[in-house]
Amino acid sequence: MSVRVRFAPSPTGYLHIGGARTALFNWLYARHTGGKFILRIEDTDAARNSHEAVKVILDGLRWLGLDWDEGPITADATGPSKGDCGPYFQSARKENYQRRVEALLSRGLAYEHEGAIKFKMTREPILIPDLVVGDVVRPLTDREELDPDWVLVRSDGQPVFHFVNVVDDLDMGITHVIRGEDHLSNTAKHIALFNAFGVRPPKYAHIPLILNKDGSKMSKRDTGASLATYLEEGYANEAVVNYLCLLGWSPKDNREMLPVKDVVELFDLPQILRHNARFDMDKLNWLNGEYLRAMAPDRFYEMSVHALARAGLNPDGHPLPYVKAALDTCRGKFKLFSELPAYGGFYFREEITCDPEAAQKCFTPENKPRVEKLRDAFGKLATFDAASLEAALKAVAAELGVKVGVLVHPVRLACTGSSSGPSLYHLMEVLGKDKVMQRIGSVLTVST
């Protein structure tokens, strides 16, 4: 039997990190088994859905690298890497649902009730064999014993989620349903409906929920809940994928940095952990920093330039060797690309604004003449590289009888506008003599 799994999100405006993890686990299992990964948009609720909301889902899945395998060919297909097909949309499958309703009505397995159509639910407990949770028996509750039947189609003609979900899984030949444990309570209804159609239900694997670090349920307002956060903050997609893999699944060797190709080889449903996963933003940020550190140079440059542009800076206005040299001094110094403009943005600004309080401390009446003397020494250098700059600064400090830091701090502030950043001597080499001399002179003039 060839594995067929699906991800079936509702387009409600954002893609929850839990939904992204569900999509990832389905994709991993399909790739591990050589099966198919189906994308199906559950858009039957017209009042809540929009083209923009669908785009958010598709863009998020593409960013994660989760390509789907089939779908209807459309004029504006926005599907896998080949772009030849789009996802399935429930709104285009209404005739299928109507045909299935009529089949249930004709066999006495559904009936009309106050304008709606209800499914005649079994009165017997239902066994749910689950590949993660284990066997679960769902007896009828006291309330349901009075009337366990449930609505298939509302009085306004709208089919409900439980019904269309099962019909689509049936029609698409889904073999495994991998979804969040919060759906376990619905599964008895789904199995009963499969049985009513005379079809063996798919195998179910309900994966643990993602909780906040304090153990509370993660809502859409919590930090990190929306996948869009990671696109906006400049995370590396492979770091996010890596971290999501570890939320509810663990390789036997307890590795933390795992390329997705390795995860595909290792991933299997029995390895999914039973307990809920806790989302640790600090660990994700650490992992992202490790991926940035190991990132290929060209990709690091490309993502850095995008991050700077989003902050209103224009690296394209500078020579490429200058841009690369500047970014090389920043590599390994930040965990998120969104931190780069604050850390290394001074390379791409014409004017530097110093914090007044810091400038007052660095450029005291006593220290200004020292910085002026150092500036003169820099101006006399025939070679303006890191080694020469370091030697000149240390020589001036020795001549003046002061510690190196007395000169380092004001020069750094003048060149960058900040009291921290890349290696001082290397950043001055990248900026070049003209910029360094001009920036130190500007601060000395202002602080006069």
Coordinates of C-alpha atoms in Angstrom, one line a residue:
M1 CA 0.0 0.0 0.0
S2 CA 1.4 3.3 -1.1
V3 CA 1.3 6.0 1.7
R4 CA -0.9 9.0 1.1
V5 CA -1.0 11.8 3.7
R6 CA -2.5 15.2 3.6
F7 CA -2.4 18.6 5.3
A8 CA -5.7 20.3 5.4
P9 CA -5.6 23.9 6.8
S10 CA -8.4 26.4 7.0
P11 CA -7.4 29.8 5.4
T12 CA -8.1 32.0 8.4
G13 CA -5.4 34.6 7.9
Y14 CA -2.2 33.1 9.4
L15 CA -0.4 29.7 9.6
H16 CA 0.0 28.6 13.2
I17 CA 3.3 27.0 14.2
G18 CA 1.4 23.9 15.3
G19 CA -0.2 23.7 11.8
A20 CA 3.3 24.1 10.2
R21 CA 4.6 21.3 12.4
T22 CA 1.7 19.1 11.4
A23 CA 2.4 19.8 7.7
L24 CA 6.0 19.0 8.3
F25 CA 5.4 15.6 10.0
N26 CA 3.0 14.6 7.1
W27 CA 5.6 15.7 4.5
L28 CA 8.4 13.9 6.3
Y29 CA 6.4 10.6 6.5
A30 CA 5.5 10.9 2.8
R31 CA 9.1 11.4 1.8
H32 CA 10.4 8.7 4.2
T33 CA 8.0 6.1 2.8
G34 CA 8.1 7.3 -0.8
G35 CA 4.4 8.2 -0.6
K36 CA 2.4 11.3 -1.6
F37 CA 1.9 14.5 0.3
I38 CA -1.5 16.2 -0.5
L39 CA -2.4 19.8 0.3
R40 CA -6.1 20.5 0.7
I41 CA -7.5 23.9 1.6
E42 CA -10.6 23.6 3.8
D43 CA -12.3 26.7 2.5
T44 CA -16.0 25.8 2.8
D45 CA -16.6 28.7 5.2
A46 CA -16.8 31.5 2.7
A47 CA -17.2 34.2 5.4
R48 CA -13.8 33.4 6.9
N49 CA -11.8 32.7 3.9
S50 CA -9.9 34.9 1.4
H51 CA -7.4 34.7 -1.3
E52 CA -4.9 36.5 0.9
A53 CA -5.3 33.9 3.7
V54 CA -4.7 31.1 1.2
K55 CA -1.5 32.9 0.0
V56 CA -0.3 33.1 3.6
I57 CA -0.5 29.3 3.8
L58 CA 1.1 28.6 0.5
D59 CA 3.9 31.1 1.1
G60 CA 4.6 29.5 4.5
L61 CA 4.7 26.0 3.2
R62 CA 7.0 27.0 0.3
W63 CA 9.3 28.8 2.8
L64 CA 9.5 25.7 4.8
G65 CA 10.3 23.7 1.7
L66 CA 7.2 21.5 1.9
D67 CA 6.3 20.8 -1.7
W68 CA 3.0 18.9 -2.4
D69 CA 2.6 16.2 -4.9
E70 CA -0.7 16.6 -6.7
G71 CA -3.7 18.8 -7.2
P72 CA -5.9 20.2 -10.0
I73 CA -4.1 21.9 -12.9
T74 CA -5.3 25.5 -13.1
A75 CA -4.5 28.6 -15.1
D76 CA -3.0 30.3 -12.1
A77 CA -1.6 27.2 -10.5
T78 CA 0.6 27.9 -7.4
G79 CA 1.7 24.5 -6.5
P80 CA 5.0 22.6 -6.1
S81 CA 8.3 23.6 -7.5
K82 CA 7.2 22.8 -11.0
G83 CA 4.3 25.1 -10.6
D84 CA 2.0 22.8 -12.6
C85 CA -0.8 22.3 -10.1
G86 CA -2.4 23.9 -7.2
P87 CA -3.8 22.5 -4.0
Y88 CA -7.2 21.0 -3.7
F89 CA -9.9 23.3 -2.5
Q90 CA -13.0 22.0 -0.7
S91 CA -15.1 24.8 -2.2
A92 CA -14.6 23.2 -5.6
R93 CA -15.9 19.8 -4.4
K94 CA -19.5 20.6 -3.4
E95 CA -20.9 18.0 -5.8
N96 CA -18.9 15.3 -4.1
Y97 CA -20.4 16.1 -0.7
Q98 CA -23.9 16.3 -2.1
R99 CA -23.5 12.9 -3.7
R100 CA -22.2 11.4 -0.4
V101 CA -25.1 12.9 1.5
E102 CA -27.6 11.4 -0.8
A103 CA -26.0 8.0 -0.5
L104 CA -26.3 8.1 3.3
L105 CA -29.9 9.3 3.1
S106 CA -30.9 6.6 0.6
R107 CA -29.5 3.9 2.9
G108 CA -31.2 5.3 6.0
L109 CA -27.9 6.2 7.6
A110 CA -28.8 10.0 7.6
Y111 CA -32.0 11.8 8.0
E112 CA -33.5 15.3 7.8
H113 CA -34.0 17.2 11.0
E114 CA -35.3 20.8 11.3
G115 CA -33.9 21.7 7.9
A116 CA -30.5 20.1 8.6
I117 CA -29.3 16.6 7.8
K118 CA -28.0 14.5 10.6
F119 CA -25.9 11.4 10.6
K120 CA -27.3 8.3 12.5
M121 CA -24.4 7.7 14.9
T122 CA -23.6 4.2 16.2
R123 CA -24.7 3.5 19.7
E124 CA -21.7 1.3 20.4
P125 CA -18.3 2.5 21.8
I126 CA -15.7 3.1 19.1
L127 CA -12.2 1.8 19.2
I128 CA -9.6 4.2 17.8
P129 CA -6.3 2.4 17.0
D130 CA -3.7 5.2 17.1
L131 CA -0.1 4.9 16.0
V132 CA 1.1 7.4 18.6
V133 CA -1.5 7.5 21.4
G134 CA -2.3 3.8 21.3
D135 CA -5.7 2.2 21.4
V136 CA -8.4 4.6 22.6
V137 CA -12.0 3.6 23.3
R138 CA -14.6 6.4 22.9
P139 CA -17.7 5.4 24.8
L140 CA -20.8 7.6 24.4
T141 CA -21.0 10.2 27.1
D142 CA -24.1 10.6 29.2
R143 CA -25.2 13.6 27.2
E144 CA -24.7 11.8 23.9
E145 CA -26.5 8.7 25.0
L146 CA -29.7 10.7 24.6
D147 CA -28.9 11.7 21.0
P148 CA -25.5 10.9 19.7
D149 CA -26.5 11.8 16.1
W150 CA -24.7 14.7 14.7
V151 CA -25.2 17.3 11.9
L152 CA -23.7 16.5 8.5
V153 CA -25.2 19.5 6.6
R154 CA -26.5 22.6 8.4
S155 CA -29.9 24.1 7.6
D156 CA -28.3 26.7 5.4
G157 CA -26.9 23.9 3.2
Q158 CA -23.4 24.2 4.5
P159 CA -21.6 20.8 5.1
V160 CA -19.8 20.6 8.4
F161 CA -16.0 20.0 8.9
H162 CA -16.4 16.4 10.2
F163 CA -18.3 15.4 7.1
V164 CA -16.2 17.0 4.3
N165 CA -13.0 16.0 6.1
V166 CA -14.0 12.3 5.9
V167 CA -15.4 12.5 2.3
D168 CA -12.2 14.1 1.1
D169 CA -10.0 11.6 2.9
L170 CA -12.1 8.8 1.3
D171 CA -12.1 10.2 -2.2
M172 CA -8.3 11.0 -2.1
G173 CA -7.3 7.6 -0.8
I174 CA -5.6 9.0 2.3
T175 CA -3.9 6.1 4.1
H176 CA -2.6 7.9 7.2
V177 CA -4.1 10.9 9.1
I178 CA -1.4 12.7 11.0
R179 CA -2.8 15.6 13.0
G180 CA -2.8 17.3 16.4
E181 CA -4.0 15.5 19.4
D182 CA -6.7 18.0 19.9
H183 CA -8.5 16.3 17.0
L184 CA -8.6 13.0 18.8
S185 CA -12.0 13.8 20.2
N186 CA -13.4 14.1 16.7
T187 CA -12.0 10.8 15.5
A188 CA -14.8 8.5 16.7
K189 CA -17.3 10.5 14.5
H190 CA -14.9 10.1 11.5
I191 CA -14.4 6.4 12.0
A192 CA -18.2 5.9 12.3
L193 CA -18.7 7.8 9.0
F194 CA -16.0 5.7 7.2
N195 CA -17.8 2.6 8.4
A196 CA -21.1 3.9 7.2
F197 CA -19.6 4.3 3.7
G198 CA -18.3 0.7 3.9
V199 CA -14.6 1.9 3.8
R200 CA -11.8 1.0 6.1
P201 CA -10.7 4.2 8.0
P202 CA -7.2 5.4 7.4
K203 CA -4.6 4.9 10.1
Y204 CA -4.5 7.7 12.7
A205 CA -1.5 9.2 14.4
H206 CA -2.4 12.1 16.7
I207 CA 0.8 14.0 17.5
P208 CA 1.4 15.9 20.8
L209 CA 0.3 19.5 21.1
I210 CA 2.8 22.4 21.1
L211 CA 2.6 24.3 24.4
N212 CA 4.3 27.5 25.6
K213 CA 7.4 27.2 27.7
D214 CA 5.3 27.5 30.9
G215 CA 3.1 24.6 29.8
S216 CA 0.1 26.8 28.8
K217 CA -1.7 26.2 25.5
M218 CA -0.2 28.3 22.7
S219 CA -2.7 30.7 21.3
K220 CA -2.3 32.8 18.1
R221 CA -1.4 35.8 20.2
D222 CA 1.6 34.1 21.9
T223 CA 5.2 34.8 20.8
G224 CA 6.2 32.6 18.0
A225 CA 2.7 31.2 17.3
S226 CA 2.5 32.6 13.8
L227 CA 4.9 31.3 11.1
A228 CA 5.0 34.8 9.6
T229 CA 7.1 35.8 12.6
Y230 CA 10.0 33.8 11.4
L231 CA 9.9 35.2 7.9
E232 CA 9.7 38.7 9.2
E233 CA 12.4 38.3 11.8
G234 CA 14.9 36.8 9.4
Y235 CA 15.1 33.2 10.6
A236 CA 16.8 30.6 8.4
N237 CA 14.1 28.3 7.2
E238 CA 16.2 25.2 7.7
A239 CA 16.7 26.2 11.4
V240 CA 12.9 26.5 11.9
V241 CA 12.3 23.2 10.1
N242 CA 15.0 21.5 12.2
Y243 CA 13.5 22.9 15.4
L244 CA 9.9 21.9 14.5
C245 CA 11.2 18.3 13.9
L246 CA 12.3 18.2 17.5
L247 CA 8.9 19.3 18.8
G248 CA 7.4 15.9 19.5
W249 CA 10.0 13.7 17.7
S250 CA 13.5 12.7 18.5
P251 CA 16.3 10.9 16.7
K252 CA 17.9 8.0 18.6
D253 CA 21.3 9.7 18.8
N254 CA 19.8 12.9 20.4
R255 CA 21.4 15.2 17.7
E256 CA 20.0 18.7 17.7
M257 CA 21.3 20.0 14.3
L258 CA 19.8 17.8 11.7
P259 CA 19.6 18.6 7.9
V260 CA 16.2 17.8 6.6
K261 CA 17.5 15.0 4.3
D262 CA 18.8 13.2 7.5
V263 CA 15.4 13.7 9.1
V264 CA 13.6 12.2 6.1
E265 CA 15.8 9.1 6.4
L266 CA 15.2 8.7 10.1
F267 CA 11.6 9.9 10.6
D268 CA 8.9 7.4 11.4
L269 CA 5.6 7.5 13.3
P270 CA 6.6 5.2 16.2
Q271 CA 9.3 7.7 17.1
I272 CA 6.8 10.5 17.8
L273 CA 6.8 11.2 21.5
R274 CA 3.7 10.9 23.5
H275 CA 4.0 13.9 25.8
N276 CA 3.2 17.5 24.7
A277 CA 6.1 19.6 23.3
R278 CA 7.1 22.9 24.9
F279 CA 8.2 25.7 22.6
D280 CA 11.5 27.2 23.7
M281 CA 12.2 30.4 21.8
D282 CA 15.7 30.7 23.3
K283 CA 16.6 27.2 22.0
L284 CA 15.2 28.1 18.5
N285 CA 17.2 31.3 18.5
W286 CA 20.4 29.4 19.5
L287 CA 19.8 26.9 16.7
N288 CA 19.1 29.6 14.2
G289 CA 22.4 31.3 15.2
E290 CA 24.2 28.0 14.6
Y291 CA 22.7 27.7 11.1
L292 CA 23.6 31.3 10.3
R293 CA 27.2 30.6 11.4
A294 CA 27.4 27.6 9.1
M295 CA 25.5 29.2 6.2
A296 CA 27.2 29.2 2.8
P297 CA 28.7 32.7 2.1
D298 CA 26.5 33.6 -0.9
R299 CA 23.3 32.8 0.9
F300 CA 24.5 34.6 4.0
Y301 CA 25.2 37.7 1.9
E302 CA 21.8 37.5 0.1
M303 CA 19.8 37.1 3.3
S304 CA 21.8 39.9 5.0
V305 CA 21.2 42.3 2.1
H306 CA 17.4 41.6 2.4
A307 CA 17.5 42.2 6.1
L308 CA 19.3 45.5 5.7
A309 CA 16.9 46.6 2.9
R310 CA 13.9 45.8 5.1
A311 CA 15.4 48.2 7.7
G312 CA 15.7 51.0 5.1
L313 CA 19.4 50.6 4.3
N314 CA 20.7 50.3 0.8
P315 CA 23.7 47.9 0.5
D316 CA 23.2 47.9 -3.3
G317 CA 24.5 51.5 -3.3
H318 CA 28.0 50.2 -2.3
P319 CA 30.6 48.2 -4.2
L320 CA 30.1 44.4 -3.8
P321 CA 33.5 43.8 -2.3
Y322 CA 32.8 46.4 0.3
V323 CA 29.4 44.8 1.2
K324 CA 30.9 41.3 1.5
A325 CA 33.8 42.5 3.6
A326 CA 31.4 44.4 5.9
L327 CA 29.1 41.4 6.3
D328 CA 32.1 39.1 6.9
T329 CA 32.9 41.1 10.1
C330 CA 29.3 40.5 11.3
R331 CA 29.1 36.7 10.6
G332 CA 28.6 34.7 13.8
K333 CA 27.8 37.8 15.8
F334 CA 24.0 37.6 15.7
K335 CA 21.3 34.9 15.9
L336 CA 18.6 36.5 13.7
F337 CA 19.0 38.5 10.5
S338 CA 16.7 41.1 12.0
E339 CA 19.5 41.9 14.4
L340 CA 21.9 42.8 11.7
P341 CA 20.8 46.4 11.0
A342 CA 21.5 47.4 14.6
Y343 CA 24.8 45.5 14.7
G344 CA 26.3 46.3 11.3
G345 CA 24.1 49.0 9.8
F346 CA 26.7 51.6 10.3
Y347 CA 28.6 50.3 7.3
F348 CA 25.7 51.5 5.1
R349 CA 24.8 54.8 6.6
E350 CA 26.2 58.1 5.4
E351 CA 25.9 59.8 8.8
I352 CA 26.4 58.2 12.2
T353 CA 24.3 59.3 15.2
C354 CA 26.0 58.8 18.6
D355 CA 24.2 58.4 21.8
P356 CA 24.7 61.8 23.6
E357 CA 25.4 60.3 27.0
A358 CA 28.0 57.9 25.6
A359 CA 29.6 60.6 23.6
Q360 CA 29.8 62.8 26.7
K361 CA 31.7 60.0 28.5
C362 CA 34.0 59.2 25.7
F363 CA 34.8 62.7 24.5
T364 CA 35.6 64.5 27.7
P365 CA 37.8 67.6 27.6
E366 CA 40.7 65.4 28.8
N367 CA 40.2 62.7 26.3
K368 CA 39.5 64.8 23.1
P369 CA 43.1 65.7 22.6
R370 CA 44.1 62.0 22.8
V371 CA 41.5 61.1 20.1
E372 CA 42.8 64.0 18.0
K373 CA 46.3 62.7 18.3
L374 CA 45.1 59.2 17.3
R375 CA 43.3 60.6 14.3
D376 CA 46.5 62.3 13.2
A377 CA 48.3 59.0 13.5
F378 CA 45.7 57.2 11.5
G379 CA 46.0 59.9 8.8
K380 CA 49.7 59.2 8.4
L381 CA 49.3 55.5 7.8
A382 CA 50.5 54.3 4.4
T383 CA 48.6 51.0 4.8
F384 CA 45.1 51.3 6.3
D385 CA 44.6 47.7 7.4
A386 CA 43.6 46.0 10.7
A387 CA 47.2 45.2 11.7
S388 CA 48.5 48.7 11.0
L389 CA 45.5 50.4 12.8
E390 CA 46.0 48.2 15.8
A391 CA 49.7 49.0 16.0
A392 CA 49.1 52.7 15.6
L393 CA 46.4 52.8 18.3
K394 CA 48.6 50.9 20.8
A395 CA 51.6 53.1 20.0
V396 CA 49.6 56.3 20.7
A397 CA 48.2 54.8 23.9
A398 CA 51.7 53.9 25.1
E399 CA 53.0 57.4 24.2
L400 CA 50.1 59.0 26.2
G401 CA 50.5 56.5 29.1
V402 CA 46.8 55.4 28.9
K403 CA 45.1 52.1 28.5
V404 CA 44.1 51.0 25.1
G405 CA 40.4 51.1 26.0
V406 CA 40.7 54.9 26.6
L407 CA 41.1 55.3 22.8
V408 CA 39.2 52.2 21.6
H409 CA 35.8 53.2 23.0
P410 CA 35.6 56.8 21.6
V411 CA 36.9 55.6 18.2
R412 CA 34.3 52.8 18.1
L413 CA 31.5 55.2 19.0
A414 CA 32.6 57.6 16.3
C415 CA 32.8 55.0 13.6
T416 CA 29.7 53.0 14.4
G417 CA 27.5 55.1 16.8
S418 CA 27.5 52.2 19.2
S419 CA 29.6 51.0 22.1
S420 CA 29.6 47.4 20.7
G421 CA 29.9 45.7 17.4
P422 CA 32.5 44.0 15.1
S423 CA 36.2 44.0 15.7
L424 CA 37.3 47.7 15.8
Y425 CA 40.4 47.3 13.7
H426 CA 38.7 45.2 11.0
L427 CA 35.6 47.4 10.8
M428 CA 37.9 50.5 10.3
E429 CA 39.8 48.6 7.5
V430 CA 36.4 47.9 5.8
L431 CA 35.2 51.5 6.2
G432 CA 38.4 52.9 4.8
K433 CA 40.6 55.8 5.7
D434 CA 38.3 58.5 4.3
K435 CA 35.2 57.4 6.2
V436 CA 37.1 56.7 9.5
M437 CA 38.8 60.1 9.4
Q438 CA 35.6 61.9 8.5
R439 CA 33.5 60.2 11.2
I440 CA 36.1 60.7 14.0
G441 CA 36.4 64.4 12.9
S442 CA 32.7 64.9 12.9
V443 CA 32.3 63.7 16.5
L444 CA 35.2 65.8 17.6
T445 CA 33.7 68.8 16.0
V446 CA 30.2 68.2 17.5
S447 CA 31.6 67.6 21.0
T448 CA 33.6 70.8 21.0

